[in-house]
JSON list of C-alpha atoms in Angstrom, two decimals:
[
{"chain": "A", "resi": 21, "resn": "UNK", "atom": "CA", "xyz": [21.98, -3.37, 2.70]},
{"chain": "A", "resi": 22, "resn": "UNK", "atom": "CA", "xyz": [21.93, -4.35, 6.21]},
{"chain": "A", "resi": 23, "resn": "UNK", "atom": "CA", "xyz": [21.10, -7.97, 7.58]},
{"chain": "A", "resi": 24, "resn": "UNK", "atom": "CA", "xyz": [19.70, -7.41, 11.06]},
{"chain": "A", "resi": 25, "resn": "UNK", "atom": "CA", "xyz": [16.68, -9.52, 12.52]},
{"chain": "A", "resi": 26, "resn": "UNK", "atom": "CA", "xyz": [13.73, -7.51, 13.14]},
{"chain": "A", "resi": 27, "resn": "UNK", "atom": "CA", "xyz": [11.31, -9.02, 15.32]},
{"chain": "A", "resi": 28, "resn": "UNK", "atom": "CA", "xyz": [8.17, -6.21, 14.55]},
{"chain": "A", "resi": 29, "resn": "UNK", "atom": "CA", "xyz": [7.70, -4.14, 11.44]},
{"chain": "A", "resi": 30, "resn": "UNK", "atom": "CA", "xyz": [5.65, -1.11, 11.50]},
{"chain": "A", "resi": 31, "resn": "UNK", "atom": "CA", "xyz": [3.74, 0.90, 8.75]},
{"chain": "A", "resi": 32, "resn": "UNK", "atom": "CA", "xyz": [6.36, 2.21, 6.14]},
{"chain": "A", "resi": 33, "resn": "UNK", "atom": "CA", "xyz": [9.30, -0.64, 6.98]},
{"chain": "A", "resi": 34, "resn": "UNK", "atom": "CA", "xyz": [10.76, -1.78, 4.03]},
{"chain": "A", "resi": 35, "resn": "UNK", "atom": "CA", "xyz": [11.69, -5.55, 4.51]},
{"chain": "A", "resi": 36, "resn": "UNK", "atom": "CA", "xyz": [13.80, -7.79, 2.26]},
{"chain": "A", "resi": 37, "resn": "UNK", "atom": "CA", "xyz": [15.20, -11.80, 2.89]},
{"chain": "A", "resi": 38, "resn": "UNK", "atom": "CA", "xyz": [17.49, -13.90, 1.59]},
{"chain": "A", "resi": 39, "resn": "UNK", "atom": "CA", "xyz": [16.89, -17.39, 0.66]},
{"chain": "A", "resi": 40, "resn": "UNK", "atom": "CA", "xyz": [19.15, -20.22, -0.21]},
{"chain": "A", "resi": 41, "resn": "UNK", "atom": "CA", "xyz": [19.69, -22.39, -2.55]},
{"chain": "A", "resi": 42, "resn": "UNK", "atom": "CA", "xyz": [16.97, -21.58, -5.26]},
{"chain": "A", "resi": 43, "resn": "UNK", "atom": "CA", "xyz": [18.59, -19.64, -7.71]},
{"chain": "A", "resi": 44, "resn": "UNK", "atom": "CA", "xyz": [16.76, -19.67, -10.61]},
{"chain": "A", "resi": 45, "resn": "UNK", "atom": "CA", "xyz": [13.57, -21.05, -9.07]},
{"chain": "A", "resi": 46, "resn": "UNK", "atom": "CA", "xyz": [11.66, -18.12, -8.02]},
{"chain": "A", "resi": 47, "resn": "UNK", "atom": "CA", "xyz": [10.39, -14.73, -9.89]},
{"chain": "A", "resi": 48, "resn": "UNK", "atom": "CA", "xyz": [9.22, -11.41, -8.73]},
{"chain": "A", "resi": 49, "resn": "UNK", "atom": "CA", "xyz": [6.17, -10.80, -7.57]},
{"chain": "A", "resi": 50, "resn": "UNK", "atom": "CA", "xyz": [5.93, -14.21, -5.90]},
{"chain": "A", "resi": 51, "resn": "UNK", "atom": "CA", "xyz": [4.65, -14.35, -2.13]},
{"chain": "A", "resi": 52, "resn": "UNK", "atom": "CA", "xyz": [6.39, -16.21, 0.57]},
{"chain": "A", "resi": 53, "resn": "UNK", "atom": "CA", "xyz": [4.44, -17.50, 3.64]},
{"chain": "A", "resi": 54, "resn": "UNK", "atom": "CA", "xyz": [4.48, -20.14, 6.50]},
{"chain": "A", "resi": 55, "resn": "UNK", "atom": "CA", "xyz": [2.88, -22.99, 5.26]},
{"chain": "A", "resi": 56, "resn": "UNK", "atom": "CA", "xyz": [2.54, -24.94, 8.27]},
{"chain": "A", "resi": 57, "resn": "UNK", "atom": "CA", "xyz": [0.96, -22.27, 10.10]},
{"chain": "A", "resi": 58, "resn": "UNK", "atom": "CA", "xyz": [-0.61, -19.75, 8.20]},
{"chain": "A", "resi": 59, "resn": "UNK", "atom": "CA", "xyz": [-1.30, -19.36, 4.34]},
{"chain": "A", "resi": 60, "resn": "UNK", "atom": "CA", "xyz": [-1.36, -16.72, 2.36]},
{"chain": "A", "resi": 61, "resn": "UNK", "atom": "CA", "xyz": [-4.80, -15.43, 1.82]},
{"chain": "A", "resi": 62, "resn": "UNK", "atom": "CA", "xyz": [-6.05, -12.17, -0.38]},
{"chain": "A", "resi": 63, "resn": "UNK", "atom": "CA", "xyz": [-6.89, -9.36, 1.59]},
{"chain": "A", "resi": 64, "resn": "UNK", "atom": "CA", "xyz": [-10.31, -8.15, 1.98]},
{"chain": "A", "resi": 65, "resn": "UNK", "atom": "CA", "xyz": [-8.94, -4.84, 2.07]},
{"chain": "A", "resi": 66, "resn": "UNK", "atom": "CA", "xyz": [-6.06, -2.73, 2.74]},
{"chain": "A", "resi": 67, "resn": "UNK", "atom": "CA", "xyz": [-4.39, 0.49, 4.12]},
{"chain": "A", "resi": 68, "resn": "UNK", "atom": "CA", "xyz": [-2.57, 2.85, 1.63]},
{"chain": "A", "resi": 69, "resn": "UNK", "atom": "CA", "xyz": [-0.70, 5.64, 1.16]},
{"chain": "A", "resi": 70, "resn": "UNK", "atom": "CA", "xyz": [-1.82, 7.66, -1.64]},
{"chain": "A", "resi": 71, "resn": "UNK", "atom": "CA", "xyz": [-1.16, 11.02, -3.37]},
{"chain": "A", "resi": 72, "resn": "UNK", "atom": "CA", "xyz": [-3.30, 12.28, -6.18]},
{"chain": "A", "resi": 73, "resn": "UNK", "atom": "CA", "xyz": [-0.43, 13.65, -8.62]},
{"chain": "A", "resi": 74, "resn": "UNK", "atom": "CA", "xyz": [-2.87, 14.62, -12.31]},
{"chain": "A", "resi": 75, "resn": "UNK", "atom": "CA", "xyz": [-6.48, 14.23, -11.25]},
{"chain": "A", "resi": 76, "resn": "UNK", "atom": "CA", "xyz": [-9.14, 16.77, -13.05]},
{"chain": "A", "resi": 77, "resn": "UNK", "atom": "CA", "xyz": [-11.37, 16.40, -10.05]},
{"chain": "A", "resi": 78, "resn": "UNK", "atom": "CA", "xyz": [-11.49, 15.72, -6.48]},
{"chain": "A", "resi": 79, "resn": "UNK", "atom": "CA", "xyz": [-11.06, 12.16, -4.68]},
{"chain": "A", "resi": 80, "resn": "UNK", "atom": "CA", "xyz": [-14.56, 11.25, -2.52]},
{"chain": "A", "resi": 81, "resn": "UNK", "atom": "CA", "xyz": [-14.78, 8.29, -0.38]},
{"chain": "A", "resi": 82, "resn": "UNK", "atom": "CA", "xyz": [-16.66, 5.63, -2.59]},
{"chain": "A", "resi": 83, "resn": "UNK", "atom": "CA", "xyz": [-14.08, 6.55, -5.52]},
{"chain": "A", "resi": 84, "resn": "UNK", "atom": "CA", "xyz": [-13.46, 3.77, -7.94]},
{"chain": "A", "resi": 85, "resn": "UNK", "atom": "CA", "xyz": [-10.09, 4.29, -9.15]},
{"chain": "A", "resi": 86, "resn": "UNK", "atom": "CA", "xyz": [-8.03, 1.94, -11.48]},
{"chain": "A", "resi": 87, "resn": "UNK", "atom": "CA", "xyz": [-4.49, 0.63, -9.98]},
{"chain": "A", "resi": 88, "resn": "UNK", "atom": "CA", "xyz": [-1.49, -0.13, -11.83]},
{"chain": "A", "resi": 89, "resn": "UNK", "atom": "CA", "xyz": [1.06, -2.47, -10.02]},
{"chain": "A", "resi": 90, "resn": "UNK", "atom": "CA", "xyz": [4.00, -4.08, -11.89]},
{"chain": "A", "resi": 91, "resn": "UNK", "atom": "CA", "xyz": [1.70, -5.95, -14.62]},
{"chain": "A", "resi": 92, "resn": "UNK", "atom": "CA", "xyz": [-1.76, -5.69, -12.19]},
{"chain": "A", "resi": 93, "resn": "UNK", "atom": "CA", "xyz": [-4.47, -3.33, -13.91]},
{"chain": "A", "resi": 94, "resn": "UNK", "atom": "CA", "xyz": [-6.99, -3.51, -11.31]},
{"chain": "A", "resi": 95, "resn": "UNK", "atom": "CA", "xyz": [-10.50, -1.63, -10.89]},
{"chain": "A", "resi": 96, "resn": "UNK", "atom": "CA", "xyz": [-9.88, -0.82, -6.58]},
{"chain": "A", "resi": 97, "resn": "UNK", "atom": "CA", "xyz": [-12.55, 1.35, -4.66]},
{"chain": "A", "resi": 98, "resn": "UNK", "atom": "CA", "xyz": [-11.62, 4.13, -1.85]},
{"chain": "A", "resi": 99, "resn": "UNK", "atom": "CA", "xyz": [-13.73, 2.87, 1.03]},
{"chain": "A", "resi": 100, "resn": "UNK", "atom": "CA", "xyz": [-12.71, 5.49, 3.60]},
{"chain": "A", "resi": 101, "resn": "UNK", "atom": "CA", "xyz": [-9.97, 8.77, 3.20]},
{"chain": "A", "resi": 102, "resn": "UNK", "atom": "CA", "xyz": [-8.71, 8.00, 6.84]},
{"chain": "A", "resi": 103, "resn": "UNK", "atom": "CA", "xyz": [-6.05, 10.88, 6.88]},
{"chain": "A", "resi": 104, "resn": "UNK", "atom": "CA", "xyz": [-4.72, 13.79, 5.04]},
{"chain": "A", "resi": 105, "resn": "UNK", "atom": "CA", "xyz": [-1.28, 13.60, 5.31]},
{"chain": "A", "resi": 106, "resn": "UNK", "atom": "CA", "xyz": [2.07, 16.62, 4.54]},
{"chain": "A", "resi": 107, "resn": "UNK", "atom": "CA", "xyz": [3.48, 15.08, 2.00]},
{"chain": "A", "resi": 108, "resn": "UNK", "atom": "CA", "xyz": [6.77, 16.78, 3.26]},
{"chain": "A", "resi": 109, "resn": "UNK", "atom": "CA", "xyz": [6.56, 15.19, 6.75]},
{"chain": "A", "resi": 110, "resn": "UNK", "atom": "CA", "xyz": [4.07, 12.37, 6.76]},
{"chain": "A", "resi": 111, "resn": "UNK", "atom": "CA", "xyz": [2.43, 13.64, 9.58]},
{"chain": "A", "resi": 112, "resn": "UNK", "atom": "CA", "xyz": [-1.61, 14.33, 9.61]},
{"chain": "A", "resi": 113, "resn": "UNK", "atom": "CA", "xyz": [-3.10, 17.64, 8.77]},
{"chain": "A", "resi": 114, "resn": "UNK", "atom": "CA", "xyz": [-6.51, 16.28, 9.07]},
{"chain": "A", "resi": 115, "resn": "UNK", "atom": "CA", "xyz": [-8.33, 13.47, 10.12]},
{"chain": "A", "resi": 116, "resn": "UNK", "atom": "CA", "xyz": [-11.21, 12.23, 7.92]},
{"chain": "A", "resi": 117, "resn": "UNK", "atom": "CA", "xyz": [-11.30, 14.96, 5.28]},
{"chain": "A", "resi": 118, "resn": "UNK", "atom": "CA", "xyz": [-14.26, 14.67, 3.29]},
{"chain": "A", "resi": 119, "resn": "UNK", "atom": "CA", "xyz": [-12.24, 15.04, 0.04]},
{"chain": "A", "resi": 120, "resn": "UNK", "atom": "CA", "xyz": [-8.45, 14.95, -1.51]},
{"chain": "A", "resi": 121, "resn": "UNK", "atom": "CA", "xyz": [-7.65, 17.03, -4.79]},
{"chain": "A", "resi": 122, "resn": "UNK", "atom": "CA", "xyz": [-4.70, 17.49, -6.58]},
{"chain": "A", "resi": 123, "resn": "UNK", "atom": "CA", "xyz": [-1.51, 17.93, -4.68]},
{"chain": "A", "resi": 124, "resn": "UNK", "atom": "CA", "xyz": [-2.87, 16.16, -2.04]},
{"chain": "A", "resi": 125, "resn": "UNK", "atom": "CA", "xyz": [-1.37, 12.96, 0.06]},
{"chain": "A", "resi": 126, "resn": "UNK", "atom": "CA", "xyz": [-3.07, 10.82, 2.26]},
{"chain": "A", "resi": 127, "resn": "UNK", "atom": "CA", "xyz": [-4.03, 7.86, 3.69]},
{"chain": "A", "resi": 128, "resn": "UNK", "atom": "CA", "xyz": [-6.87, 5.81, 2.15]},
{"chain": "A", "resi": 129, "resn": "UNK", "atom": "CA", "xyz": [-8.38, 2.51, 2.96]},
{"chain": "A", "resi": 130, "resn": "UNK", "atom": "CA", "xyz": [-8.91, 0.24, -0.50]},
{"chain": "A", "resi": 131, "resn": "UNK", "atom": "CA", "xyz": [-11.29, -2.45, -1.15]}
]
């Protein structure tokens, strides 16, 4: 692990901090924030990555998926498919396809 200050991330960073003196007084899964400045809020919506590994059927924009995250069982919906992406490279192969089936990776915007 390296310990370098980073003063931007950028979609795809993977960023990790050490705090002091709390052993034994935090869990994962908890969020961190600046209190003083800026709270943590819920997002109205967010950009993901996503690749549809065992679907029967294609992916549509308006798709209402269900999304398992650590304990979280959450009903999401796919607001826009924003890019089909190579799942080898990560780079686009087309912009606003109208669809993603199985095999597929690309990048979705969730609500």
């Amino acid at each position: 692990m390296r310990h370098e200050f980073l003063a931007e991330t950028i979609l795809r960073d993977n960023v990790g901090f050490n705090i002091k003196n709390i052993f034994g007084k935090t869990k994962r899964e908890m969020v961190t924030w600046d209190n003083k400045n800026d709270s943590a809020k819920e997002p109205k919506n967010f950009t993901a990555q996503y690749i549809t590994m065992n679907h029967p059927d294609v992916i549509y924009s308006g798709y209402n998926p269900v999304l398992d995250c650590y304990t979280a069982h959450i009903a999401w919906k796919f607001s826009e498919l924003k890019e089909k992406i190579d799942r080898g490279t990560g780079k686009t192969t087309k912009a606003n396809p109208k669809c993603l089936k199985k095999g597929d990776a690309g990048i979705v915007t969730i609500v």
